[in-house]
mmCIF file of C-alpha atoms and ligand atoms in Angstrom:
data_model
loop_
_atom_site.group_PDB
_atom_site.id
_atom_site.type_symbol
_atom_site.label_atom_id
_atom_site.label_comp_id
_atom_site.label_asym_id
_atom_site.label_seq_id
_atom_site.Cartn_x
_atom_site.Cartn_y
_atom_site.Cartn_z
ATOM 1 C CA MET A 579 -0.163 -0.054 -0.392
ATOM 2 C CA LYS A 580 0.782 3.458 -0.691
ATOM 3 C CA SER A 581 2.548 5.139 2.633
ATOM 4 C CA LEU A 582 4.098 8.665 3.190
ATOM 5 C CA VAL A 583 7.211 7.878 5.418
ATOM 6 C CA LEU A 584 9.336 9.881 7.571
ATOM 7 C CA THR A 585 12.566 8.230 7.070
ATOM 8 C CA GLY A 586 14.932 11.212 9.194
ATOM 9 C CA THR A 587 14.851 14.551 9.401
ATOM 10 C CA LYS A 588 13.195 16.592 7.010
ATOM 11 C CA LYS A 589 13.404 13.159 4.679
ATOM 12 C CA MET A 590 10.180 11.730 3.475
ATOM 13 C CA GLU A 591 9.486 9.408 0.316
ATOM 14 C CA ILE A 592 6.588 7.286 -0.864
ATOM 15 C CA GLN A 593 6.975 3.598 -0.364
ATOM 16 C CA ASP A 594 5.050 0.587 -0.792
ATOM 17 C CA LEU A 595 4.497 -0.837 2.982
ATOM 18 C CA GLU A 596 2.196 -4.049 3.620
ATOM 19 C CA LYS A 597 -1.003 -3.693 4.714
ATOM 20 C CA PRO A 598 -1.223 -3.961 8.323
ATOM 21 C CA THR A 599 -3.018 -6.654 10.208
ATOM 22 C CA PRO A 600 -4.923 -5.466 13.782
ATOM 23 C CA LYS A 601 -4.580 -6.841 16.270
ATOM 24 C CA ALA A 602 -7.034 -8.652 18.963
ATOM 25 C CA ASP A 603 -8.234 -4.773 20.445
ATOM 26 C CA GLU A 604 -7.562 -2.726 16.948
ATOM 27 C CA VAL A 605 -9.198 -1.366 14.360
ATOM 28 C CA LEU A 606 -8.075 -1.352 10.582
ATOM 29 C CA VAL A 607 -8.640 1.924 9.063
ATOM 30 C CA ASN A 608 -8.640 2.531 5.347
ATOM 31 C CA THR A 609 -7.447 6.279 5.527
ATOM 32 C CA LYS A 610 -9.923 9.193 3.661
ATOM 33 C CA TYR A 611 -8.435 12.275 4.722
ATOM 34 C CA ALA A 612 -5.342 13.347 6.871
ATOM 35 C CA GLY A 613 -4.883 16.909 8.010
ATOM 36 C CA ILE A 614 -1.548 18.309 8.395
ATOM 37 C CA CYS A 615 -0.493 20.972 11.763
ATOM 38 C CA GLY A 616 2.120 22.174 13.538
ATOM 39 C CA THR A 617 3.175 19.424 15.133
ATOM 40 C CA ASP A 618 3.610 17.579 11.816
ATOM 41 C CA HIS A 619 6.140 20.826 11.329
ATOM 42 C CA ALA A 620 7.687 19.670 14.451
ATOM 43 C CA LEU A 621 8.265 16.031 13.670
ATOM 44 C CA TYR A 622 9.326 16.843 10.463
ATOM 45 C CA ASN A 623 12.241 18.963 11.684
ATOM 46 C CA GLY A 624 13.642 16.650 14.001
ATOM 47 C CA LEU A 625 11.484 17.924 17.216
ATOM 48 C CA PRO A 626 9.110 16.505 19.490
ATOM 49 C CA GLY A 627 5.270 16.896 19.041
ATOM 50 C CA SER A 628 3.492 15.942 22.098
ATOM 51 C CA ALA A 629 5.411 12.144 22.132
ATOM 52 C CA ASN A 630 8.811 12.112 20.011
ATOM 53 C CA ALA A 631 8.647 10.291 16.468
ATOM 54 C CA VAL A 632 11.555 7.822 15.772
ATOM 55 C CA PRO A 633 11.875 7.546 12.224
ATOM 56 C CA PRO A 634 10.988 5.364 10.107
ATOM 57 C CA ILE A 635 7.044 6.573 10.580
ATOM 58 C CA VAL A 636 4.015 7.108 9.251
ATOM 59 C CA LEU A 637 2.561 10.702 10.373
ATOM 60 C CA GLY A 638 -0.613 11.546 10.324
ATOM 61 C CA HIS A 639 -2.533 12.029 13.798
ATOM 62 C CA GLU A 640 -5.277 13.789 12.114
ATOM 63 C CA ASN A 641 -7.304 11.613 10.200
ATOM 64 C CA SER A 642 -10.856 10.162 8.777
ATOM 65 C CA GLY A 643 -11.515 7.069 7.193
ATOM 66 C CA ILE A 644 -13.548 3.944 6.724
ATOM 67 C CA VAL A 645 -13.176 0.756 8.727
ATOM 68 C CA ALA A 646 -11.464 -2.034 6.768
ATOM 69 C CA GLY A 647 -11.344 -4.808 9.566
ATOM 70 C CA VAL A 648 -11.436 -5.268 13.118
ATOM 71 C CA GLY A 649 -9.661 -8.115 15.825
ATOM 72 C CA SER A 650 -11.253 -10.474 17.307
ATOM 73 C CA ASP A 651 -11.960 -8.680 20.471
ATOM 74 C CA VAL A 652 -13.662 -5.500 18.961
ATOM 75 C CA LYS A 653 -17.069 -4.622 19.674
ATOM 76 C CA GLY A 654 -18.773 -1.750 18.188
ATOM 77 C CA PHE A 655 -17.167 -1.403 15.215
ATOM 78 C CA LYS A 656 -17.859 -3.241 11.881
ATOM 79 C CA VAL A 657 -15.794 -3.400 7.852
ATOM 80 C CA GLY A 658 -17.926 -0.008 6.301
ATOM 81 C CA ASP A 659 -18.324 2.246 9.034
ATOM 82 C CA ARG A 660 -17.373 5.811 8.691
ATOM 83 C CA VAL A 661 -14.751 6.499 11.538
ATOM 84 C CA THR A 662 -11.888 9.371 13.055
ATOM 85 C CA VAL A 663 -9.215 8.262 15.454
ATOM 86 C CA ASP A 664 -7.955 9.930 18.409
ATOM 87 C CA PRO A 665 -4.505 9.086 17.857
ATOM 88 C CA ASN A 666 -3.539 9.654 21.663
ATOM 89 C CA ILE A 667 -3.387 6.628 23.586
ATOM 90 C CA TYR A 668 -3.036 6.929 27.619
ATOM 91 C CA CYS A 669 -1.239 4.209 29.602
ATOM 92 C CA GLY A 670 -4.187 4.150 32.537
ATOM 93 C CA LYS A 671 -1.429 3.085 34.833
ATOM 94 C CA CYS A 672 0.752 6.143 35.703
ATOM 95 C CA PHE A 673 0.401 8.729 38.550
ATOM 96 C CA TYR A 674 -1.452 11.151 35.802
ATOM 97 C CA CYS A 675 -3.679 8.586 34.634
ATOM 98 C CA ARG A 676 -4.449 7.657 37.982
ATOM 99 C CA THR A 677 -5.402 11.077 38.783
ATOM 100 C CA GLY A 678 -7.987 11.734 35.921
ATOM 101 C CA ARG A 679 -5.705 13.646 33.592
ATOM 102 C CA PRO A 680 -4.750 11.032 31.165
ATOM 103 C CA GLU A 681 -3.619 13.850 29.191
ATOM 104 C CA LEU A 682 -0.232 14.614 31.367
ATOM 105 C CA CYS A 683 0.717 10.406 30.493
ATOM 106 C CA ASP A 684 4.128 9.468 31.558
ATOM 107 C CA ASN A 685 3.751 7.276 28.861
ATOM 108 C CA LEU A 686 1.920 8.936 26.092
ATOM 109 C CA SER A 687 2.013 7.303 22.726
ATOM 110 C CA ALA A 688 0.343 8.512 19.463
ATOM 111 C CA VAL A 689 -0.853 7.672 16.232
ATOM 112 C CA GLY A 690 0.810 9.232 13.787
ATOM 113 C CA VAL A 691 3.421 10.184 16.035
ATOM 114 C CA THR A 692 4.852 6.948 18.104
ATOM 115 C CA ARG A 693 2.964 4.867 15.722
ATOM 116 C CA ASN A 694 1.965 4.710 12.130
ATOM 117 C CA GLY A 695 -0.955 7.046 11.094
ATOM 118 C CA GLY A 696 -3.238 8.421 8.339
ATOM 119 C CA LEU A 697 -0.400 9.299 5.812
ATOM 120 C CA GLU A 698 -0.918 6.084 4.213
ATOM 121 C CA GLU A 699 -3.812 3.769 2.352
ATOM 122 C CA TYR A 700 -4.275 2.165 5.772
ATOM 123 C CA PHE A 701 -3.082 2.124 9.557
ATOM 124 C CA THR A 702 -4.359 0.420 13.083
ATOM 125 C CA ALA A 703 -5.528 2.103 16.295
ATOM 126 C CA PRO A 704 -6.880 0.351 19.386
ATOM 127 C CA SER A 705 -10.647 -0.007 19.194
ATOM 128 C CA GLU A 706 -10.537 2.601 22.370
ATOM 129 C CA VAL A 707 -9.461 5.229 20.426
ATOM 130 C CA VAL A 708 -11.972 5.169 17.214
ATOM 131 C CA TYR A 709 -15.295 6.997 17.144
ATOM 132 C CA HIS A 710 -17.991 6.737 14.763
ATOM 133 C CA LEU A 711 -18.611 9.858 12.641
ATOM 134 C CA PRO A 712 -22.301 10.876 12.000
ATOM 135 C CA ASP A 713 -23.173 11.065 8.781
ATOM 136 C CA GLU A 714 -23.962 14.941 8.731
ATOM 137 C CA VAL A 715 -20.329 15.008 8.890
ATOM 138 C CA SER A 716 -18.220 14.573 6.276
ATOM 139 C CA LEU A 717 -15.080 12.707 6.091
ATOM 140 C CA LYS A 718 -13.059 15.905 5.000
ATOM 141 C CA ALA A 719 -14.231 17.675 8.523
ATOM 142 C CA GLY A 720 -14.061 14.292 10.281
ATOM 143 C CA ALA A 721 -10.284 14.717 9.820
ATOM 144 C CA THR A 722 -10.468 17.885 11.696
ATOM 145 C CA THR A 723 -12.116 16.400 14.894
ATOM 146 C CA GLU A 724 -8.753 15.772 16.502
ATOM 147 C CA PRO A 725 -7.103 19.690 16.328
ATOM 148 C CA LEU A 726 -11.080 20.732 17.053
ATOM 149 C CA SER A 727 -10.895 18.277 19.881
ATOM 150 C CA CYS A 728 -7.797 20.400 21.072
ATOM 151 C CA ALA A 729 -9.356 23.239 21.201
ATOM 152 C CA VAL A 730 -12.478 21.696 23.349
ATOM 153 C CA HIS A 731 -10.313 20.615 25.565
ATOM 154 C CA GLY A 732 -8.993 24.113 26.160
ATOM 155 C CA VAL A 733 -12.369 25.521 26.462
ATOM 156 C CA GLN A 734 -12.973 23.161 29.075
ATOM 157 C CA LEU A 735 -10.637 23.709 31.342
ATOM 158 C CA LEU A 736 -12.151 27.186 31.673
ATOM 159 C CA LYS A 737 -15.331 28.535 33.626
ATOM 160 C CA LEU A 738 -17.365 29.864 30.638
ATOM 161 C CA THR A 739 -20.196 31.690 30.857
ATOM 162 C CA PRO A 740 -22.349 34.502 29.018
ATOM 163 C CA TYR A 741 -21.920 37.393 30.583
ATOM 164 C CA GLN A 742 -17.966 37.243 29.454
ATOM 165 C CA LYS A 743 -16.502 39.203 26.529
ATOM 166 C CA ALA A 744 -13.677 37.115 24.997
ATOM 167 C CA LEU A 745 -10.739 37.818 22.707
ATOM 168 C CA VAL A 746 -9.160 35.339 20.289
ATOM 169 C CA ILE A 747 -5.551 36.254 19.712
ATOM 170 C CA GLY A 748 -4.397 34.115 16.583
ATOM 171 C CA ASP A 749 -6.183 34.101 13.303
ATOM 172 C CA GLY A 750 -4.707 30.634 11.980
ATOM 173 C CA PHE A 751 -7.029 27.141 12.020
ATOM 174 C CA MET A 752 -7.360 27.495 15.893
ATOM 175 C CA GLY A 753 -7.630 30.855 16.850
ATOM 176 C CA GLN A 754 -10.668 30.633 14.126
ATOM 177 C CA LEU A 755 -12.325 27.372 15.477
ATOM 178 C CA PHE A 756 -12.084 29.064 19.522
ATOM 179 C CA VAL A 757 -14.003 31.863 17.407
ATOM 180 C CA GLN A 758 -17.232 29.530 16.732
ATOM 181 C CA LEU A 759 -16.176 27.336 20.357
ATOM 182 C CA LEU A 760 -17.007 29.955 22.388
ATOM 183 C CA GLY A 761 -19.886 31.013 20.882
ATOM 184 C CA ALA A 762 -21.319 27.603 20.460
ATOM 185 C CA TYR A 763 -20.507 27.404 24.554
ATOM 186 C CA GLY A 764 -22.260 30.296 25.238
ATOM 187 C CA VAL A 765 -20.187 33.529 25.649
ATOM 188 C CA HIS A 766 -22.337 36.518 24.016
ATOM 189 C CA GLN A 767 -19.307 38.310 22.689
ATOM 190 C CA VAL A 768 -16.232 37.353 20.847
ATOM 191 C CA ASP A 769 -13.421 39.207 19.433
ATOM 192 C CA LEU A 770 -10.684 38.446 17.211
ATOM 193 C CA ALA A 771 -6.939 39.706 16.441
ATOM 194 C CA GLY A 772 -4.762 38.892 13.864
ATOM 195 C CA ILE A 773 -2.807 39.865 11.082
ATOM 196 C CA ILE A 774 -4.448 38.740 7.831
ATOM 197 C CA ASP A 775 -7.396 41.118 6.969
ATOM 198 C CA GLU A 776 -9.525 38.375 5.080
ATOM 199 C CA LYS A 777 -9.865 36.064 7.480
ATOM 200 C CA LEU A 778 -10.776 38.378 9.922
ATOM 201 C CA GLN A 779 -13.176 39.897 7.963
ATOM 202 C CA LEU A 780 -14.539 36.385 6.950
ATOM 203 C CA ASN A 781 -15.027 35.431 10.735
ATOM 204 C CA LYS A 782 -16.756 39.157 11.499
ATOM 205 C CA ASP A 783 -19.307 38.312 8.412
ATOM 206 C CA LYS A 784 -19.537 34.599 8.948
ATOM 207 C CA PHE A 785 -18.552 33.519 12.355
ATOM 208 C CA GLY A 786 -20.218 36.063 14.889
ATOM 209 C CA VAL A 787 -17.541 38.061 15.557
ATOM 210 C CA THR A 788 -17.745 41.094 17.147
ATOM 211 C CA ASN A 789 -14.470 43.526 16.665
ATOM 212 C CA ILE A 790 -11.679 42.286 14.869
ATOM 213 C CA TYR A 791 -8.339 43.796 15.366
ATOM 214 C CA ASN A 792 -5.000 43.138 12.746
ATOM 215 C CA THR A 793 -2.445 43.855 15.121
ATOM 216 C CA THR A 794 -0.106 44.968 12.498
ATOM 217 C CA ARG A 795 -2.308 48.480 12.293
ATOM 218 C CA ASP A 796 -4.485 48.550 15.391
ATOM 219 C CA LYS A 797 -3.781 47.928 19.277
ATOM 220 C CA ILE A 798 -5.890 45.518 21.229
ATOM 221 C CA PRO A 799 -7.946 46.996 23.611
ATOM 222 C CA SER A 800 -7.890 45.745 27.728
ATOM 223 C CA GLY A 801 -11.511 44.810 29.265
ATOM 224 C CA TYR A 802 -11.613 40.716 28.081
ATOM 225 C CA ASP A 803 -12.835 38.159 30.791
ATOM 226 C CA VAL A 804 -11.444 35.455 28.603
ATOM 227 C CA VAL A 805 -8.434 36.031 26.198
ATOM 228 C CA ILE A 806 -7.278 32.723 24.414
ATOM 229 C CA GLU A 807 -3.742 32.877 23.070
ATOM 230 C CA ALA A 808 -3.641 30.758 19.825
ATOM 231 C CA VAL A 809 0.151 31.835 18.335
ATOM 232 C CA GLY A 810 2.794 30.993 20.408
ATOM 233 C CA LEU A 811 4.694 34.225 20.329
ATOM 234 C CA PRO A 812 5.849 36.486 23.512
ATOM 235 C CA GLN A 813 4.493 39.276 21.779
ATOM 236 C CA THR A 814 1.310 37.708 21.501
ATOM 237 C CA GLN A 815 1.234 36.027 24.923
ATOM 238 C CA GLU A 816 1.981 39.315 26.361
ATOM 239 C CA GLU A 817 -1.051 41.078 24.773
ATOM 240 C CA ALA A 818 -2.717 38.099 25.799
ATOM 241 C CA VAL A 819 -2.165 38.840 29.688
ATOM 242 C CA GLU A 820 -2.566 42.983 28.816
ATOM 243 C CA ALA A 821 -5.746 42.621 27.269
ATOM 244 C CA THR A 822 -7.552 41.227 30.691
ATOM 245 C CA ARG A 823 -10.071 42.592 32.505
ATOM 246 C CA LYS A 824 -10.274 41.973 36.696
ATOM 247 C CA GLY A 825 -11.316 38.352 37.459
ATOM 248 C CA ALA A 826 -9.995 37.369 33.654
ATOM 249 C CA GLN A 827 -8.644 33.997 32.534
ATOM 250 C CA VAL A 828 -5.817 33.451 29.831
ATOM 251 C CA LEU A 829 -5.738 30.517 28.254
ATOM 252 C CA MET A 830 -2.023 30.095 26.738
ATOM 253 C CA PHE A 831 -2.930 27.684 23.733
ATOM 254 C CA GLY A 832 -0.097 28.833 21.387
ATOM 255 C CA VAL A 833 2.955 26.759 21.706
ATOM 256 C CA GLY A 834 6.228 28.379 21.898
ATOM 257 C CA LYS A 835 9.906 27.354 21.299
ATOM 258 C CA PRO A 836 11.020 24.851 24.292
ATOM 259 C CA ASP A 837 13.037 27.872 25.702
ATOM 260 C CA GLN A 838 10.741 30.645 24.976
ATOM 261 C CA HIS A 839 9.348 33.061 27.836
ATOM 262 C CA PHE A 840 7.458 36.576 27.686
ATOM 263 C CA GLN A 841 7.442 39.174 29.953
ATOM 264 C CA MET A 842 4.588 39.638 32.324
ATOM 265 C CA ASN A 843 3.536 41.957 35.481
ATOM 266 C CA THR A 844 3.177 40.042 38.173
ATOM 267 C CA TYR A 845 1.425 42.965 40.460
ATOM 268 C CA GLU A 846 -1.858 42.429 37.509
ATOM 269 C CA VAL A 847 -1.728 39.052 37.925
ATOM 270 C CA TYR A 848 -2.413 39.484 41.452
ATOM 271 C CA GLN A 849 -4.318 43.070 41.558
ATOM 272 C CA LYS A 850 -6.771 41.514 38.995
ATOM 273 C CA GLN A 851 -7.093 38.024 40.006
ATOM 274 C CA LEU A 852 -5.721 36.175 37.032
ATOM 275 C CA THR A 853 -6.217 33.148 35.615
ATOM 276 C CA ILE A 854 -3.111 31.732 33.425
ATOM 277 C CA GLN A 855 -4.526 28.500 32.177
ATOM 278 C CA GLY A 856 -2.457 26.220 29.991
ATOM 279 C CA SER A 857 -3.480 23.453 27.690
ATOM 280 C CA PHE A 858 -2.230 20.065 26.216
ATOM 281 C CA ILE A 859 -3.845 17.887 23.780
ATOM 282 C CA ASN A 860 -7.350 16.953 23.913
ATOM 283 C CA PRO A 861 -7.777 13.965 26.347
ATOM 284 C CA ARG A 862 -12.099 13.113 26.716
ATOM 285 C CA ALA A 863 -13.134 15.947 23.804
ATOM 286 C CA PHE A 864 -13.617 13.709 20.483
ATOM 287 C CA GLU A 865 -17.468 13.308 21.662
ATOM 288 C CA ASP A 866 -18.190 16.892 21.808
ATOM 289 C CA SER A 867 -16.120 17.874 18.795
ATOM 290 C CA ILE A 868 -18.227 15.262 16.990
ATOM 291 C CA ALA A 869 -21.701 16.780 18.197
ATOM 292 C CA LEU A 870 -20.105 20.133 17.609
ATOM 293 C CA LEU A 871 -19.517 19.180 13.655
ATOM 294 C CA ALA A 872 -22.925 17.251 13.284
ATOM 295 C CA SER A 873 -24.992 19.933 14.674
ATOM 296 C CA GLY A 874 -23.349 22.390 12.612
ATOM 297 C CA LYS A 875 -22.030 24.499 15.591
ATOM 298 C CA VAL A 876 -18.516 24.444 14.257
ATOM 299 C CA ASN A 877 -18.230 24.762 10.705
ATOM 300 C CA VAL A 878 -14.564 24.085 9.832
ATOM 301 C CA GLU A 879 -15.213 23.346 5.772
ATOM 302 C CA PRO A 880 -14.691 27.071 4.612
ATOM 303 C CA LEU A 881 -11.964 26.795 7.131
ATOM 304 C CA ILE A 882 -9.948 24.157 5.033
ATOM 305 C CA SER A 883 -7.662 25.850 2.793
ATOM 306 C CA HIS A 884 -5.678 22.894 0.995
ATOM 307 C CA GLU A 885 -6.567 19.592 -0.245
ATOM 308 C CA LEU A 886 -3.471 17.587 -1.383
ATOM 309 C CA ASP A 887 -2.150 14.395 -2.508
ATOM 310 C CA LEU A 888 0.730 12.518 -0.529
ATOM 311 C CA GLU A 889 3.392 14.050 -3.247
ATOM 312 C CA GLN A 890 2.931 17.560 -1.753
ATOM 313 C CA VAL A 891 3.150 16.970 1.595
ATOM 314 C CA ALA A 892 6.715 17.590 2.357
ATOM 315 C CA ASP A 893 6.443 20.915 0.241
ATOM 316 C CA VAL A 894 4.000 22.291 2.815
ATOM 317 C CA LEU A 895 6.130 21.008 5.693
ATOM 318 C CA GLU A 896 9.378 22.820 3.990
ATOM 319 C CA ASP A 897 6.529 25.316 3.908
ATOM 320 C CA LYS A 898 7.050 25.855 0.504
ATOM 321 C CA VAL A 899 3.156 26.525 -0.142
ATOM 322 C CA ALA A 900 1.786 29.601 -0.283
ATOM 323 C CA GLY A 901 -0.685 30.768 2.042
ATOM 324 C CA VAL A 902 -2.017 27.265 3.842
ATOM 325 C CA SER A 903 -4.419 27.739 6.777
ATOM 326 C CA LYS A 904 -5.387 24.453 7.038
ATOM 327 C CA ALA A 905 -4.145 21.689 4.340
ATOM 328 C CA VAL A 906 -6.132 18.232 4.290
ATOM 329 C CA VAL A 907 -4.486 15.218 2.793
ATOM 330 C CA LYS A 908 -7.154 12.917 0.257
ATOM 331 C CA ILE A 909 -5.649 9.710 0.627
ATOM 332 C CA GLU A 910 -6.592 7.215 -2.711
HETATM 333 N N1 LIG B 2464 -2.347 23.174 23.208
HETATM 334 C C1 LIG B 2464 -2.613 22.697 22.129
HETATM 335 O O1 LIG B 2464 -2.734 21.119 22.586
HETATM 336 C C2 LIG B 2464 -2.538 22.909 20.668
HETATM 337 C C3 LIG B 2464 -2.881 22.336 19.780
HETATM 338 C C4 LIG B 2464 -2.493 22.499 18.627
HETATM 339 C C5 LIG B 2464 -2.158 23.842 17.993
HETATM 340 N N2 LIG B 2464 -1.821 24.529 18.967
HETATM 341 C C6 LIG B 2464 -0.890 25.811 18.677
HETATM 342 O O2 LIG B 2464 -2.119 26.764 18.505
HETATM 343 C C7 LIG B 2464 -1.196 27.501 17.534
HETATM 344 C C8 LIG B 2464 -1.878 27.991 17.035
HETATM 345 O O3 LIG B 2464 -2.264 26.720 15.812
HETATM 346 P P1 LIG B 2464 -2.688 27.280 14.207
HETATM 347 O O4 LIG B 2464 -2.861 25.267 14.049
HETATM 348 O O5 LIG B 2464 -3.467 27.880 14.190
HETATM 349 O O6 LIG B 2464 -1.282 27.717 14.052
HETATM 350 P P2 LIG B 2464 -0.545 28.657 12.608
HETATM 351 O O7 LIG B 2464 0.405 28.736 12.578
HETATM 352 O O8 LIG B 2464 -1.707 28.133 11.712
HETATM 353 O O9 LIG B 2464 -1.639 29.859 13.012
HETATM 354 C C9 LIG B 2464 -1.113 30.871 13.820
HETATM 355 C C10 LIG B 2464 -1.793 32.428 13.596
HETATM 356 O O10 LIG B 2464 -1.015 33.519 14.034
HETATM 357 C C11 LIG B 2464 -1.646 34.853 13.341
HETATM 358 N N3 LIG B 2464 -0.575 35.569 14.163
HETATM 359 C C12 LIG B 2464 0.734 35.365 13.515
HETATM 360 N N4 LIG B 2464 1.627 36.724 14.541
HETATM 361 C C13 LIG B 2464 0.379 37.385 14.702
HETATM 362 C C14 LIG B 2464 0.373 38.536 15.577
HETATM 363 N N5 LIG B 2464 1.096 38.905 16.367
HETATM 364 N N6 LIG B 2464 -0.804 38.807 15.796
HETATM 365 C C15 LIG B 2464 -2.217 37.822 15.746
HETATM 366 N N7 LIG B 2464 -1.949 36.508 14.760
HETATM 367 C C16 LIG B 2464 -0.890 36.457 14.667
HETATM 368 C C17 LIG B 2464 -0.878 34.107 11.694
HETATM 369 O O11 LIG B 2464 -1.766 34.796 10.969
HETATM 370 C C18 LIG B 2464 -1.425 32.598 11.956
HETATM 371 O O12 LIG B 2464 -3.280 33.002 10.615
HETATM 372 C C19 LIG B 2464 0.085 26.730 17.114
HETATM 373 O O13 LIG B 2464 0.955 27.695 18.275
HETATM 374 C C20 LIG B 2464 0.086 25.618 17.588
HETATM 375 O O14 LIG B 2464 1.340 25.033 17.864
HETATM 376 C C21 LIG B 2464 -1.849 23.712 20.609
HETATM 377 ZN ZN1 LIG B 2465 -2.689 18.356 14.835
HETATM 378 ZN ZN1 LIG B 2466 -0.584 6.865 32.081
#
């Protein structure tokens, strides 16, 4: 079967791999779409994602497909079912798993990171991380369930209520998902700060954003109860804290460089009683994400900018393709 294999740092090649056989508790998925995100950029460049990837490995932690086989112990899935796979597999035994925070698992493994993922025709996953996609969710949209689940986890870590005014900093795919999510979770006003006028305007016209700020020209005002930082630069992290009002919560969602720091006025943290919240991956969020996609409360298809084939993936990871907001790979 056709597979795109990461063979080393910045090295990828199409190979003809043997179709895997599912173990007793595993599902064999015939991939239809695989999404590409910042984690894939990191893994391609030899940096860790949620876990370390050791080449040779097939990436593709965001995916959707059709069940093509099931192991002898699998219940609830049959050949032909439309599915998406939560890539993260938790050990269930470590301190973090046993205290209800599996995302912090000491022994995290992941489809498309530590075991072969969706950038090939067939891959396997334990049935416990496979989810049915209802008919209302296209296979293309279904491939974004994983990133949407990261955003859902982020909002689940916050206390949200309608009176709040929220600001999202970052007009990338994740920032735009947060715009829709905050609305779906009942926040009455969502503003968006970014650097690309077309994306800012799209979110104002189509997704209920009240005020937009292009930070190459506009200064973001303060006064927000909830601020989501979805860029990961020191400058935007500082802007996120500065945009708060008393009692605010700041979600630090963007991923900075491992040695990155930003300046914060700690008197402000005290005096405004701020909550600064980190967010890591997507535990127990797939059911919510699939429901949000099925109900149309979150609409991802207008945010998918590129549909690629396997041969084009390396160019995207080399940043040779202009204007990529969200790329998905169609696997045929
Ligand atoms: N915490 C998690 O679990 C998790 C999961 C997925 C992604 N992330 C992180 O979230 C961040 C956003 O992800 P993405 O896929 O949207 O990335 P992206 O690179 O597609 O988008 C980043 C966006 O930030 C905008 N931007 C750049 N400089 C800016 C500035 N000064 N002010 C405002 N906007 C600016 C860009 O226009 C771009 O659209 C990344 O750092 C990513 O690594 C975190
Ligand atoms: Zn991802
Ligand atoms: Zn664990």
